[in-house]
Amino acid sequence: MRTDPPPGLLDAFRAYEQALGTDDLDALDRLFAPGPATLRGDATGLLVGHDEIAAFRGARGGAPARRLVEVHVRTVDDDHALVVAVTEPRGGGRGQQTQLWERGDAGWVVVAAHVHAPAPAFDARVWRVLGDPLVAGATDGPLTGRTVAVKDLYAVAGQRVGAGNPTWLAGAGVERAHSAAVDRLLAAGADVRGVARTDELAYSLAGTNAHTGTPPNPRAPGRVPGGSSSGSAAAVALGQADVGLGTDTGGSIRVPASYQGLYGLRTTHGAVATTGLVPLAPSFDTVGWLTRDADLLAAVGDVLLLGGDDGRWSPRLVVSPALLAHAQDEVASRVGAFAADAGAATTTAWDDVDLAAWAEVFRVRQAWEAWRAHGGWVRAHPGALGPDVATRFSTASQVDDGAGAAAAVRREAVRAQILDLVGDDVLVLPAASSVAPRPDPADLDAVRTATLRLTCVAGLGGLPAVVLPTRPAAGHDGAGSTSHAPGGAGPDRPAPGRRADLPVGVCLVAAPGRDRGLLALARTLAAT
Amino acid sequence: MRTDPPPGLLDAFRAYEQALGTDDLDALDRLFAPGPATLRGDATGLLVGHDEIAAFRGARGGAPARRLVEVHVRTVDDDHALVVAVTEPRGGGRGQQTQLWERGDAGWVVVAAHVHAPAPAFDARVWRVLGDPLVAGATDGPLTGRTVAVKDLYAVAGQRVGAGNPTWLAGAGVERAHSAAVDRLLAAGADVRGVARTDELAYSLAGTNAHTGTPPNPRAPGRVPGGSSSGSAAAVALGQADVGLGTDTGGSIRVPASYQGLYGLRTTHGAVATTGLVPLAPSFDTVGWLTRDADLLAAVGDVLLLGGDDGRWSPRLVVSPALLAHAQDEVASRVGAFAADAGAATTTAWDDVDLAAWAEVFRVRQAWEAWRAHGGWVRAHPGALGPDVATRFSTASQVDDGAGAAAAVRREAVRAQILDLVGDDVLVLPAASSVAPRPDPADLDAVRTATLRLTCVAGLGGLPAVVLPTRPAAGHDGAGSTSHAPGGAGPDRPAPGRRADLPVGVCLVAAPGRDRGLLALARTLAAT
């Protein structure tokens, strides 16, 4: 292949560099080929189509200043050439860009670009503190060699707890002892890799944080990771830790597991001690964890679950169309297909349940408990919380003791009903009402309301819940025309499109104490 | 551009994926175009030419297992197409590969590939512990907003000191107070970003570590970073910290600065307190630091240098051809050009100096002190040190008190001679005898011997020394045929080749206490 540049190419390349340097969006848009086939990829994901690329640029606000260190041209013909450039950003490190250029009627344009910038020391949206390891586990245990991302609510000896809020962190003392869950994981051989970000005081399901940013969702670029165990989940999805230790009060394990295609367990309320853990709503708070596979999910259960069942169990699976109807169509369809594959029986027992009313009971009682736990701190630190969580606490402060007590009474009735409905079956339902939404505040509020209607079932019941990723629907080819079946190098399925490939989690809920049984079931289902 | 694949391309692509999965080097070599123009780039750098790529693959030992998530084809003609694939490694995260394929007589081959794998949580070759920040500095000081990578010899309150050795780390207690230098940096507003790797007990100049790997050198891919302040320097070169706090006993600031194109200061012996610092050879040990620019280098000096000169000084620069002759030709030529540009006078005063004899005085006295500092620990922990540093300590253990004392006497005589020779001039000499070598043990030994002959001048004299990067020689086009002048997007100079672009540092040495004067000089020279 020729290495001399075709006429005009280097001028176009220089114009592109200059437009990047000045963040000249019009010029950049012009220099990228129009239409749905144009590609631009970087560490955060691959964008397909000129529109998606233009939207990304508009939101970015300019690229860091950089120097070109090497420029290589590989020329196909007078109208097509590849440019490979090594860049040196002013801030250090080296990057690379590879661009396929084409000359059309309007001159040279980029048809496909692949860019990488130097990596930061670490992703501070995911982690607050990290080490190699931060705390070493026992050298000979069932989890030896595994790394854990600890949600920033758990005490880790030698570290402070930040609870997702810089003011909280600034006022925190150094912990002298590990929280109970961390202690057991270390004794079982796992290393603590670091302290992972959380939504502020865990009072959110989105996975956003006004102070430290939104952890990436590698399986759904541009969408939220889910929370509040957001950093723990992202660390696992990114391959930066094996186990994400989190909590689940109203869905904080289940939602990020669903949005990121992970396995997750929310334990039976009270099954794993919350000693050394910042509370949110103690009568709902549970310990939970996330992994990339069902085997490790179960192995962690063997370490953290002291009581409960022995896992030997052959339950009936049931699925309620009435509950599925509370999810987005595509989520309902994926979860329905999963239930069918798993041989779940259809039940009408949940048809008359008023999930909106249940979610309201959950919301009110959680709010009352959250204000009792943190109202004093919130009041003493005006302006310390980000807007969304501040609003939530402000609303919580309005729940008086009468309303809180009434919700507790109502909750006991609902709980009895849930226990009766679940019985010794396994209820198959969506782990979240939707795929991961984009970080638009209005969307997030609507998604939270819808999701709580589904997640409050395990929340109110104090039930264990395991989440598994579902497979994309067969035959869906998404963006279609621009993607080709990977074939031969993975499961034989069509190329996933932009949307069909977004993760959807299925949630299996059972009676209190059935944690190990659910973990065993998840292993079986994952293997088939 | 067409998006349907040309005949045979997807088969070749699948064959490539399969060869990757099985680490079939023959197949991979066949599937990359032969010749010097083939390109392969990843986060560690761009390889040019089939040979370089084949050598990389041979040393890698296989790519991690991965699944193809999306495959996009952009077809130029029946013989040329781009493949862009999103990959999902089994260990989590997502990657991307972009390949330009060409069909020739032997079928489809890759002409250029750009690969990125998911980033690890952090580069454990560079860092041991990290935080956002690890320790926060004062909110309103001259260094507020700057981040520091602290060499793992300095006490940081709340952390243990590892000294580059896991056994040392395991036996270390948590530090209750910051070392003096760290304390002053924090008080001046800098944040401690993390604890950076060091060669074991700082007893090396290579920047390798048998336990934690070799930090990358972003400016010289595949070559060592220089040590012993290896992690601090790499963190700065990578843009992961602004200031690399290190030490310099026999060149541990100067050598990594030179190999990585950084600015560095080795301070006058005794000018900055070594309180809270693991010693190597106390009569030679000095505090030092590295930055990406001369202004910040000086700003840190304003914080750490308490006594000494006020920086107002108009010294004469001198360069000794006899000293230059101790460096590789290309290093001597770059440093000579720098001296000429800076208006340095040529001196013959150093012509009769026996640098080999001086270096031996340095080596023997350093060894005697190092064994007094650490011999007890080394003896009590057999097998704890990596082979190279273990050998060095073993040799050091042979230096008896008589030899140590004799070296001290001889050192005083040499020191007097050096002070006399330097006078109130600034001596311009190479910061290291060579560009960064490849990590071949035999090469490293030879390079160490050659480098010590140059670095021992400041070492024996207890002199301050500032290092600046030099510019590549004009007109050198390196790999030439495959690279094109970046033009228009940087300084107007020819495209750097593979070798000519390797960093070379120049070292300016002056009388004790002239630290600020050297920093001011470095700023002036960097600006011109």
Short mmCIF file of C-alpha atoms in Angstrom, two decimals, chain A residues 122-409:
data_model
loop_
_atom_site.label_atom_id
_atom_site.label_comp_id
_atom_site.label_asym_id
_atom_site.label_seq_id
_atom_site.Cartn_x
_atom_site.Cartn_y
_atom_site.Cartn_z
CA PHE A 122 -8.05 6.06 37.67
CA ASP A 123 -11.69 6.77 37.00
CA ALA A 124 -12.72 8.99 39.90
CA ARG A 125 -16.36 8.58 38.92
CA VAL A 126 -16.04 4.91 39.88
CA TRP A 127 -13.54 4.97 42.73
CA ARG A 128 -12.54 7.22 45.59
CA VAL A 129 -9.53 5.29 46.93
CA LEU A 130 -7.68 2.37 45.37
CA GLY A 131 -4.76 0.11 46.20
CA ASP A 132 -2.84 -2.91 45.04
CA PRO A 133 -4.55 -4.03 47.16
CA LEU A 134 -6.04 -1.42 49.46
CA VAL A 135 -6.44 -4.15 52.10
CA ALA A 136 -5.04 -7.63 51.58
CA GLY A 137 -7.23 -10.64 52.32
CA ALA A 138 -6.21 -13.96 53.83
CA THR A 139 -3.78 -15.85 51.64
CA ASP A 140 -5.67 -19.10 51.59
CA GLY A 141 -9.43 -18.79 51.42
CA PRO A 142 -12.23 -19.53 49.00
CA LEU A 143 -12.05 -15.98 47.62
CA THR A 144 -8.25 -15.64 47.49
CA GLY A 145 -7.26 -13.83 44.32
CA ARG A 146 -10.62 -12.07 44.01
CA THR A 147 -10.88 -8.30 44.32
CA VAL A 148 -13.72 -6.37 45.91
CA ALA A 149 -15.00 -2.86 45.25
CA VAL A 150 -16.51 -1.68 48.53
CA LYS A 151 -19.40 0.78 48.36
CA ASP A 152 -18.48 3.94 50.23
CA LEU A 153 -20.94 3.20 53.03
CA TYR A 154 -19.00 0.31 54.56
CA ALA A 155 -16.28 0.87 57.14
CA VAL A 156 -12.84 -0.21 55.95
CA ALA A 157 -10.23 0.04 58.71
CA GLY A 158 -7.77 2.83 57.99
CA GLN A 159 -10.17 4.62 55.63
CA ARG A 160 -12.90 7.15 56.21
CA VAL A 161 -16.44 6.63 54.94
CA GLY A 162 -17.65 9.19 52.42
CA ALA A 163 -21.23 8.04 51.79
CA GLY A 164 -21.08 9.70 48.39
CA ASN A 165 -20.82 13.19 49.80
CA PRO A 166 -17.67 15.31 50.20
CA THR A 167 -18.95 17.13 53.29
CA TRP A 168 -19.73 13.82 54.96
CA LEU A 169 -16.25 12.60 54.05
CA ALA A 170 -14.61 15.72 55.42
CA GLY A 171 -16.30 15.18 58.76
CA ALA A 172 -15.61 11.46 58.96
CA GLY A 173 -12.97 9.92 61.19
CA VAL A 174 -10.66 7.13 60.15
CA GLU A 175 -12.35 3.79 60.79
CA ARG A 176 -10.63 1.54 63.29
CA ALA A 177 -12.40 -1.67 62.35
CA HIS A 178 -13.83 -3.21 59.23
CA SER A 179 -17.55 -3.48 58.78
CA ALA A 180 -18.81 -7.03 59.32
CA ALA A 181 -19.23 -7.83 55.62
CA VAL A 182 -15.79 -6.48 54.66
CA ASP A 183 -14.23 -8.38 57.54
CA ARG A 184 -15.73 -11.67 56.39
CA LEU A 185 -14.70 -11.13 52.76
CA LEU A 186 -11.11 -10.43 53.81
CA ALA A 187 -11.06 -13.48 56.06
CA ALA A 188 -12.24 -15.52 53.08
CA GLY A 189 -9.27 -14.32 51.08
CA ALA A 190 -10.70 -11.52 48.95
CA ASP A 191 -8.62 -8.36 48.60
CA VAL A 192 -10.25 -4.98 48.97
CA ARG A 193 -9.29 -3.25 45.72
CA GLY A 194 -10.81 0.08 46.67
CA VAL A 195 -13.68 2.21 47.87
CA ALA A 196 -16.30 2.74 45.18
CA ARG A 197 -18.63 5.65 44.62
CA THR A 198 -22.27 5.62 45.67
CA ASP A 199 -25.22 7.88 45.10
CA GLU A 200 -25.36 10.31 48.01
CA LEU A 201 -26.30 8.47 51.20
CA ALA A 202 -27.57 5.72 48.89
CA TYR A 203 -30.82 7.65 48.45
CA SER A 204 -31.23 7.17 44.69
CA LEU A 205 -31.52 4.44 42.07
CA ALA A 206 -29.97 6.33 39.16
CA GLY A 207 -26.27 5.99 39.82
CA THR A 208 -25.56 9.69 39.40
CA ASN A 209 -23.65 11.85 41.85
CA ALA A 210 -23.67 15.63 41.71
CA HIS A 211 -20.18 15.85 43.22
CA THR A 212 -18.18 13.09 41.62
CA GLY A 213 -19.97 12.45 38.34
CA THR A 214 -21.75 9.47 36.92
CA PRO A 215 -19.82 6.20 36.71
CA PRO A 216 -19.80 4.85 33.15
CA ASN A 217 -22.01 2.00 32.10
CA PRO A 218 -19.79 0.04 29.72
CA ARG A 219 -22.71 -2.02 28.44
CA ALA A 220 -24.86 1.04 27.72
CA PRO A 221 -22.64 3.96 26.70
CA GLY A 222 -24.21 7.32 27.42
CA ARG A 223 -26.71 5.86 29.86
CA VAL A 224 -26.69 5.78 33.66
CA PRO A 225 -25.12 2.87 35.54
CA GLY A 226 -27.95 2.49 38.05
CA GLY A 227 -27.53 3.03 41.75
CA SER A 228 -27.03 3.51 44.47
CA SER A 229 -24.34 0.81 44.29
CA SER A 230 -23.17 2.57 41.13
CA GLY A 231 -19.40 2.53 41.58
CA SER A 232 -19.31 -1.05 42.83
CA ALA A 233 -21.34 -2.16 39.84
CA ALA A 234 -19.35 -0.16 37.28
CA ALA A 235 -16.08 -1.47 38.75
CA VAL A 236 -17.29 -5.02 38.17
CA ALA A 237 -18.71 -4.34 34.72
CA LEU A 238 -15.47 -2.64 33.69
CA GLY A 239 -13.44 -5.60 34.91
CA GLN A 240 -11.74 -3.47 37.57
CA ALA A 241 -12.99 -5.64 40.46
CA ASP A 242 -14.50 -9.11 40.67
CA VAL A 243 -17.05 -8.43 43.40
CA GLY A 244 -19.00 -5.23 43.95
CA LEU A 245 -20.09 -4.98 47.56
CA GLY A 246 -23.19 -2.83 47.82
CA THR A 247 -26.47 -2.38 49.60
CA ASP A 248 -30.07 -2.71 48.53
CA THR A 249 -32.79 -0.76 50.30
CA GLY A 250 -35.18 -0.13 47.43
CA GLY A 251 -33.28 -1.66 44.52
CA SER A 252 -29.69 -0.44 44.82
CA ILE A 253 -28.23 -3.83 43.83
CA ARG A 254 -30.99 -4.94 41.49
CA VAL A 255 -31.14 -1.79 39.39
CA PRO A 256 -27.40 -1.46 38.58
CA ALA A 257 -27.23 -5.22 37.96
CA SER A 258 -30.06 -4.88 35.47
CA TYR A 259 -28.69 -1.78 33.74
CA GLN A 260 -25.19 -3.22 33.39
CA GLY A 261 -25.82 -6.86 32.59
CA LEU A 262 -24.45 -8.14 35.91
CA TYR A 263 -25.42 -10.78 38.42
CA GLY A 264 -26.53 -9.45 41.79
CA LEU A 265 -27.96 -10.62 45.08
CA ARG A 266 -30.00 -8.59 47.49
CA THR A 267 -30.03 -10.67 50.67
CA THR A 268 -32.93 -11.37 52.97
CA HIS A 269 -33.36 -8.43 55.34
CA GLY A 270 -31.24 -9.19 58.40
CA ALA A 271 -29.47 -12.19 56.86
CA VAL A 272 -26.11 -10.39 56.69
CA ALA A 273 -25.16 -8.01 59.50
CA THR A 274 -25.11 -4.32 58.63
CA THR A 275 -22.56 -3.55 61.35
CA GLY A 276 -20.22 -0.79 60.24
CA LEU A 277 -22.52 0.38 57.48
CA VAL A 278 -24.03 3.85 57.09
CA PRO A 279 -27.81 3.27 57.24
CA LEU A 280 -30.46 4.72 54.94
CA ALA A 281 -33.68 3.12 56.16
CA PRO A 282 -32.73 0.36 58.61
CA SER A 283 -35.94 -1.65 58.36
CA PHE A 284 -35.29 -2.02 54.61
CA ASP A 285 -31.48 -1.89 54.31
CA THR A 286 -29.80 -5.09 53.17
CA VAL A 287 -26.30 -6.14 52.19
CA GLY A 288 -25.85 -7.22 48.58
CA TRP A 289 -23.20 -7.78 45.93
CA LEU A 290 -22.64 -7.88 42.18
CA THR A 291 -20.47 -10.08 39.98
CA ARG A 292 -19.92 -10.91 36.31
CA ASP A 293 -20.98 -14.55 36.76
CA ALA A 294 -23.32 -16.67 38.82
CA ASP A 295 -20.62 -18.92 40.27
CA LEU A 296 -18.79 -16.11 42.02
CA LEU A 297 -22.11 -14.62 43.13
CA ALA A 298 -22.80 -17.89 44.92
CA ALA A 299 -19.26 -18.22 46.28
CA VAL A 300 -19.61 -14.84 47.98
CA GLY A 301 -22.92 -16.04 49.39
CA ASP A 302 -21.17 -19.01 50.95
CA VAL A 303 -18.95 -16.53 52.78
CA LEU A 304 -21.46 -13.89 53.83
CA LEU A 305 -24.65 -15.88 54.44
CA LEU A 306 -24.43 -17.48 57.86
CA GLY A 307 -27.95 -18.75 58.39
CA GLY A 308 -30.78 -19.41 56.00
CA ASP A 309 -31.37 -22.35 53.72
CA ASP A 310 -28.80 -24.83 52.47
CA GLY A 311 -29.51 -24.13 48.82
CA ARG A 312 -31.05 -27.52 48.09
CA TRP A 313 -34.43 -26.68 46.72
CA SER A 314 -36.53 -27.36 43.64
CA PRO A 315 -38.95 -24.50 43.59
CA ARG A 316 -41.71 -23.72 41.17
CA LEU A 317 -41.08 -20.59 39.10
CA VAL A 318 -44.03 -18.31 38.52
CA VAL A 319 -44.43 -15.24 36.38
CA SER A 320 -47.21 -12.68 36.61
CA PRO A 321 -48.25 -10.89 33.40
CA ALA A 322 -49.78 -8.23 35.62
CA LEU A 323 -46.37 -7.48 37.12
CA LEU A 324 -44.63 -7.61 33.73
CA ALA A 325 -47.06 -4.96 32.51
CA HIS A 326 -45.35 -2.50 34.83
CA ALA A 327 -42.18 -2.63 32.74
CA GLN A 328 -41.26 -1.17 29.34
CA ASP A 329 -42.43 -3.42 26.51
CA GLU A 330 -38.95 -4.58 25.60
CA VAL A 331 -38.14 -5.34 29.22
CA ALA A 332 -41.40 -7.24 29.69
CA SER A 333 -40.76 -9.16 26.52
CA ARG A 334 -37.21 -10.14 27.49
CA VAL A 335 -38.25 -11.15 31.01
CA GLY A 336 -41.29 -12.99 29.68
CA ALA A 337 -39.08 -14.92 27.26
CA PHE A 338 -36.71 -15.76 30.09
CA ALA A 339 -39.59 -17.01 32.24
CA ALA A 340 -40.89 -19.13 29.38
CA ASP A 341 -37.45 -20.64 28.75
CA ALA A 342 -37.12 -21.38 32.47
CA GLY A 343 -40.49 -23.14 32.49
CA ALA A 344 -42.19 -20.65 34.78
CA ALA A 345 -45.90 -21.06 35.34
CA THR A 346 -48.11 -18.09 34.65
CA THR A 347 -49.96 -16.84 37.71
CA THR A 348 -52.90 -14.53 38.06
CA ALA A 349 -52.41 -14.23 41.82
CA TRP A 350 -50.85 -10.78 41.51
CA ASP A 351 -53.50 -9.37 39.19
CA ASP A 352 -55.27 -7.34 41.85
CA VAL A 353 -52.19 -6.03 43.59
CA ASP A 354 -51.98 -2.25 43.67
CA LEU A 355 -48.25 -1.78 43.15
CA ALA A 356 -48.56 2.01 43.11
CA ALA A 357 -50.05 1.91 46.60
CA TRP A 358 -47.38 -0.48 47.82
CA ALA A 359 -44.63 1.71 46.40
CA GLU A 360 -46.14 4.64 48.25
CA VAL A 361 -46.05 2.73 51.55
CA PHE A 362 -42.44 1.91 50.83
CA ARG A 363 -41.60 5.49 49.90
CA VAL A 364 -43.20 7.03 52.99
CA ARG A 365 -41.72 4.61 55.50
CA GLN A 366 -38.28 4.79 53.84
CA ALA A 367 -38.45 8.59 53.90
CA TRP A 368 -39.39 8.65 57.57
CA GLU A 369 -36.52 6.33 58.47
CA ALA A 370 -34.05 8.17 56.24
CA TRP A 371 -34.89 11.49 57.88
CA ARG A 372 -34.49 9.94 61.36
CA ALA A 373 -31.11 8.56 60.27
CA HIS A 374 -29.76 11.67 58.53
CA GLY A 375 -32.09 14.63 59.04
CA GLY A 376 -29.88 16.07 61.74
CA TRP A 377 -26.83 15.93 59.51
CA VAL A 378 -28.72 17.27 56.50
CA ARG A 379 -30.05 20.21 58.53
CA ALA A 380 -26.60 20.95 59.95
CA HIS A 381 -25.03 21.02 56.49
CA PRO A 382 -27.20 23.15 54.25
CA GLY A 383 -26.11 23.03 50.63
CA ALA A 384 -24.04 19.91 51.18
CA LEU A 385 -26.25 17.60 49.13
CA GLY A 386 -26.71 17.64 45.38
CA PRO A 387 -30.07 18.94 44.14
CA ASP A 388 -31.82 15.60 43.53
CA VAL A 389 -30.95 14.00 46.85
CA ALA A 390 -31.50 17.30 48.69
CA THR A 391 -35.02 17.40 47.27
CA ARG A 392 -35.59 13.82 48.35
CA PHE A 393 -34.50 14.58 51.92
CA SER A 394 -36.55 17.75 51.93
CA THR A 395 -39.61 15.71 51.00
CA ALA A 396 -38.64 13.13 53.60
CA SER A 397 -38.51 15.82 56.27
CA GLN A 398 -42.24 16.41 55.68
CA VAL A 399 -43.16 12.89 56.76
CA ASP A 400 -44.19 13.31 60.38
CA ASP A 401 -44.14 10.62 63.01
CA GLY A 402 -47.82 9.88 62.51
CA ALA A 403 -47.37 9.24 58.82
CA GLY A 404 -44.25 7.21 59.48
CA ALA A 405 -46.03 5.03 62.01
CA ALA A 406 -49.03 4.59 59.76
CA ALA A 407 -46.76 3.46 56.95
CA ALA A 408 -45.12 0.94 59.29
CA VAL A 409 -48.50 -0.56 60.16
#
